[in-house]
Amino acid sequence: DVGCGDGKYFPAILESGSYVIGTDISRPLLETSLNSTMGGSSATIPESRRVSSNRQALMDRPAIAVADCMSVPLRTESCDAAICIAVLHHLSNTERRLRCIQELARIVKRGGVMNIQAWALDQADDSKRRFAAEDVYVPFNAQPKYLQLPSNNASPTTQGEALNIAAPKSDNRSTAQVYADAFDGANYDDRKGLVVFQRYCHLYRK
């Protein structure tokens, strides 16, 4: 699963009887995949995260790695299949998109399967989204529970390292406000208590 994020698709892959390896450029997102089911009961774990008891250990400690989708740290033809969902449209140019696809093709065995999904410019009539061009910025709402509380003076980063932003002890801002103020281009949604980032998207059409 290249660009696996928080491991949303891990349960479905494991339930199919396969072993999954997940990579993503975001370490904080990967860390949430480690805690998606640990310590929870069947009643508290979302249905989409549940797996059979004999696969629970794999779900609790998934095989994950921080990696760029254009340079996947796996051997050539080492996988039976690869998925890359909602990743390709965030890559900024054709060269990068082709490089990502080439990496997927490299790690999958001959006769294997690649499943690539990206956003479409033309949306269904009942879709809430409408796009005016192929290259746009789309708001992304970050929930405070996925953001680390500030504790030191480390510089903020979005690639490979956990976010850690300092605020004075007397600062009474919420975590979301701290992060919104720390990143250029981020806003704070006071009504929802969320940090709003603008994410680049290249939209595809048939």
Coordinates of C-alpha atoms in Angstrom, one line a residue:
D1 CA 0.0 0.0 0.0
V2 CA 2.0 3.0 -1.3
G3 CA 0.8 6.2 0.3
C4 CA -1.1 4.2 3.0
G5 CA -1.6 7.1 5.4
D6 CA -3.2 5.7 8.6
G7 CA -3.7 2.2 7.2
K8 CA -7.3 2.6 6.2
Y9 CA -7.1 -0.3 3.7
F10 CA -5.0 -2.7 5.9
P11 CA -8.0 -4.6 7.3
A12 CA -9.5 -5.4 3.9
I13 CA -6.1 -6.6 2.6
L14 CA -5.5 -8.7 5.7
E15 CA -9.0 -10.2 5.6
S16 CA -8.3 -11.3 2.0
G17 CA -5.5 -13.5 3.3
S18 CA -2.7 -11.3 2.1
Y19 CA 0.2 -9.7 4.0
V20 CA 0.4 -6.0 3.7
I21 CA 3.4 -3.5 3.8
G22 CA 2.5 0.1 4.0
T23 CA 4.6 3.2 3.1
D24 CA 3.8 6.9 3.4
I25 CA 5.8 10.1 3.4
S26 CA 4.1 11.2 6.7
R27 CA 5.4 9.6 9.9
P28 CA 2.6 11.0 12.1
L29 CA 0.0 9.4 9.8
L30 CA 1.8 6.1 9.9
E31 CA 2.0 6.3 13.7
T32 CA -1.8 6.5 13.9
S33 CA -2.0 3.1 12.0
L34 CA -0.1 1.6 14.9
N35 CA -2.8 2.6 17.4
S36 CA -5.9 2.0 15.3
T37 CA -7.0 -1.1 17.2
M38 CA -4.6 -1.6 20.1
G39 CA -6.3 -1.7 23.5
G40 CA -9.8 -1.5 22.0
S41 CA -12.6 -4.0 22.3
S42 CA -14.7 -5.1 19.4
A43 CA -17.4 -2.6 20.5
T44 CA -15.1 0.4 20.4
I45 CA -13.1 -0.4 17.3
P46 CA -14.7 1.0 14.1
E47 CA -16.1 -1.8 11.9
S48 CA -13.8 -0.7 9.1
R49 CA -10.8 -1.4 11.3
R50 CA -11.9 -4.9 12.6
V51 CA -10.1 -8.0 11.5
S52 CA -10.4 -11.7 12.4
S53 CA -8.8 -12.8 15.7
N54 CA -6.1 -14.8 13.9
R55 CA -5.1 -11.6 12.0
Q56 CA -5.3 -9.2 14.9
A57 CA -1.6 -9.3 15.7
L58 CA -0.8 -8.2 12.2
M59 CA -3.3 -5.3 12.5
D60 CA -1.9 -4.2 15.8
R61 CA 1.7 -4.0 14.5
P62 CA 1.5 -3.5 10.8
A63 CA 4.7 -3.5 8.6
I64 CA 5.1 0.2 7.8
A65 CA 7.9 2.5 6.7
V66 CA 8.4 6.2 6.0
A67 CA 9.1 6.4 2.3
D68 CA 8.6 8.6 -0.8
C69 CA 6.2 7.1 -3.4
M70 CA 8.8 7.8 -6.1
S71 CA 11.4 5.7 -4.3
V72 CA 9.8 2.7 -2.6
P73 CA 12.2 0.8 -0.4
L74 CA 11.2 -2.7 -1.7
R75 CA 13.0 -5.1 -3.9
T76 CA 12.0 -5.4 -7.6
E77 CA 9.2 -7.8 -8.2
S78 CA 8.8 -8.5 -4.5
C79 CA 5.0 -7.9 -4.3
D80 CA 2.0 -9.8 -5.7
A81 CA 0.1 -6.6 -5.9
A82 CA 0.2 -2.9 -5.1
I83 CA -2.4 -0.2 -4.4
C84 CA -1.9 3.5 -4.6
I85 CA -5.1 5.3 -3.6
A86 CA -5.6 9.1 -3.5
V87 CA -1.9 9.7 -3.9
L88 CA -1.2 10.3 -7.6
H89 CA -3.3 13.5 -7.8
H90 CA -1.1 15.2 -5.1
L91 CA 2.1 14.9 -7.2
S92 CA 3.0 18.2 -8.8
N93 CA 4.0 17.3 -12.3
T94 CA 3.9 14.6 -15.0
E95 CA 7.5 13.5 -14.3
R96 CA 6.7 12.8 -10.6
R97 CA 3.4 11.0 -11.5
L98 CA 5.2 8.7 -14.0
R99 CA 8.0 8.0 -11.5
C100 CA 5.4 6.9 -9.0
I101 CA 3.7 4.6 -11.5
Q102 CA 7.1 3.2 -12.5
E103 CA 7.9 2.4 -8.9
L104 CA 4.6 0.5 -8.5
A105 CA 5.4 -1.5 -11.7
R106 CA 8.9 -2.2 -10.5
I107 CA 7.9 -3.8 -7.1
V108 CA 5.0 -5.9 -8.5
K109 CA 5.8 -9.3 -9.9
R110 CA 5.1 -10.1 -13.6
G111 CA 1.4 -11.0 -13.9
G112 CA 0.6 -9.1 -10.6
V113 CA -2.0 -6.4 -10.1
M114 CA -1.7 -2.6 -9.7
N115 CA -4.7 -0.6 -8.4
I116 CA -4.2 3.2 -8.8
Q117 CA -7.0 5.6 -7.9
A118 CA -7.0 9.4 -8.3
W119 CA -9.6 12.2 -8.2
A120 CA -11.6 13.0 -11.4
L121 CA -12.3 16.4 -12.8
D122 CA -15.7 15.3 -13.9
Q123 CA -17.8 14.5 -10.9
A124 CA -21.1 12.7 -10.5
D125 CA -24.2 14.8 -10.4
D126 CA -24.7 14.1 -6.7
S127 CA -21.1 14.9 -5.7
K128 CA -20.5 17.7 -3.3
R129 CA -17.3 18.7 -5.1
R130 CA -17.0 20.8 -8.3
F131 CA -13.7 21.7 -9.9
A132 CA -13.1 24.6 -12.3
A133 CA -9.7 23.4 -13.6
E134 CA -7.4 20.4 -13.7
D135 CA -5.0 21.9 -11.2
V136 CA -6.5 23.2 -8.0
Y137 CA -6.0 23.5 -4.2
V138 CA -8.5 21.6 -2.1
P139 CA -9.1 22.3 1.7
F140 CA -7.9 19.5 4.0
N141 CA -9.2 19.5 7.6
A142 CA -6.7 18.2 10.2
Q143 CA -8.3 16.9 13.4
P144 CA -6.4 18.1 16.6
K145 CA -6.4 14.5 17.9
Y146 CA -3.9 13.6 15.1
L147 CA -1.6 16.5 16.0
Q148 CA 1.1 16.3 18.7
L149 CA 0.9 18.7 21.6
P150 CA 3.8 21.2 21.5
S151 CA 6.6 20.4 23.9
N152 CA 9.9 21.9 22.7
N153 CA 11.4 24.3 20.2
A154 CA 11.8 21.9 17.3
S155 CA 11.2 23.3 13.9
P156 CA 8.0 22.2 12.2
T157 CA 8.3 19.7 9.4
T158 CA 5.8 17.8 7.3
Q159 CA 8.1 15.1 5.8
G160 CA 9.4 12.1 7.7
E161 CA 9.4 13.6 11.2
A162 CA 6.7 13.9 13.8
L163 CA 5.4 17.5 14.1
N164 CA 6.4 19.2 17.3
I165 CA 5.7 22.9 17.7
A166 CA 6.5 25.0 20.8
A167 CA 4.1 27.4 22.5
P168 CA 4.7 29.5 25.6
K169 CA 3.3 27.9 28.8
S170 CA 1.0 30.9 29.2
D171 CA -0.4 30.4 25.7
N172 CA -4.0 29.4 25.9
R173 CA -4.5 28.6 22.2
S174 CA -5.8 25.2 21.3
T175 CA -3.6 22.7 19.6
A176 CA -5.3 23.4 16.3
Q177 CA -4.6 27.1 16.6
V178 CA -1.0 26.5 17.4
Y179 CA -0.5 24.4 14.3
A180 CA -2.5 26.8 12.1
D181 CA -0.3 29.7 13.2
A182 CA 2.9 27.7 12.7
F183 CA 2.4 26.8 9.0
D184 CA 2.3 29.3 6.1
G185 CA -1.0 28.9 4.3
A186 CA -2.8 27.1 7.1
N187 CA -6.0 28.5 8.6
Y188 CA -7.9 27.8 11.8
D189 CA -11.6 26.9 11.6
D190 CA -12.9 28.3 14.9
R191 CA -16.3 26.7 14.5
K192 CA -15.0 23.2 14.0
G193 CA -11.7 23.5 15.9
L194 CA -9.7 22.3 12.9
V195 CA -6.5 23.3 11.1
V196 CA -7.3 23.8 7.4
F197 CA -4.5 23.1 4.9
Q198 CA -4.7 23.8 1.2
R199 CA -3.6 20.6 -0.7
Y200 CA -2.6 20.6 -4.3
C201 CA -4.6 18.3 -6.6
H202 CA -4.2 17.4 -10.3
L203 CA -7.5 16.1 -11.5
Y204 CA -7.9 13.5 -14.2
R205 CA -10.4 13.1 -17.0
K206 CA -11.1 10.3 -19.5

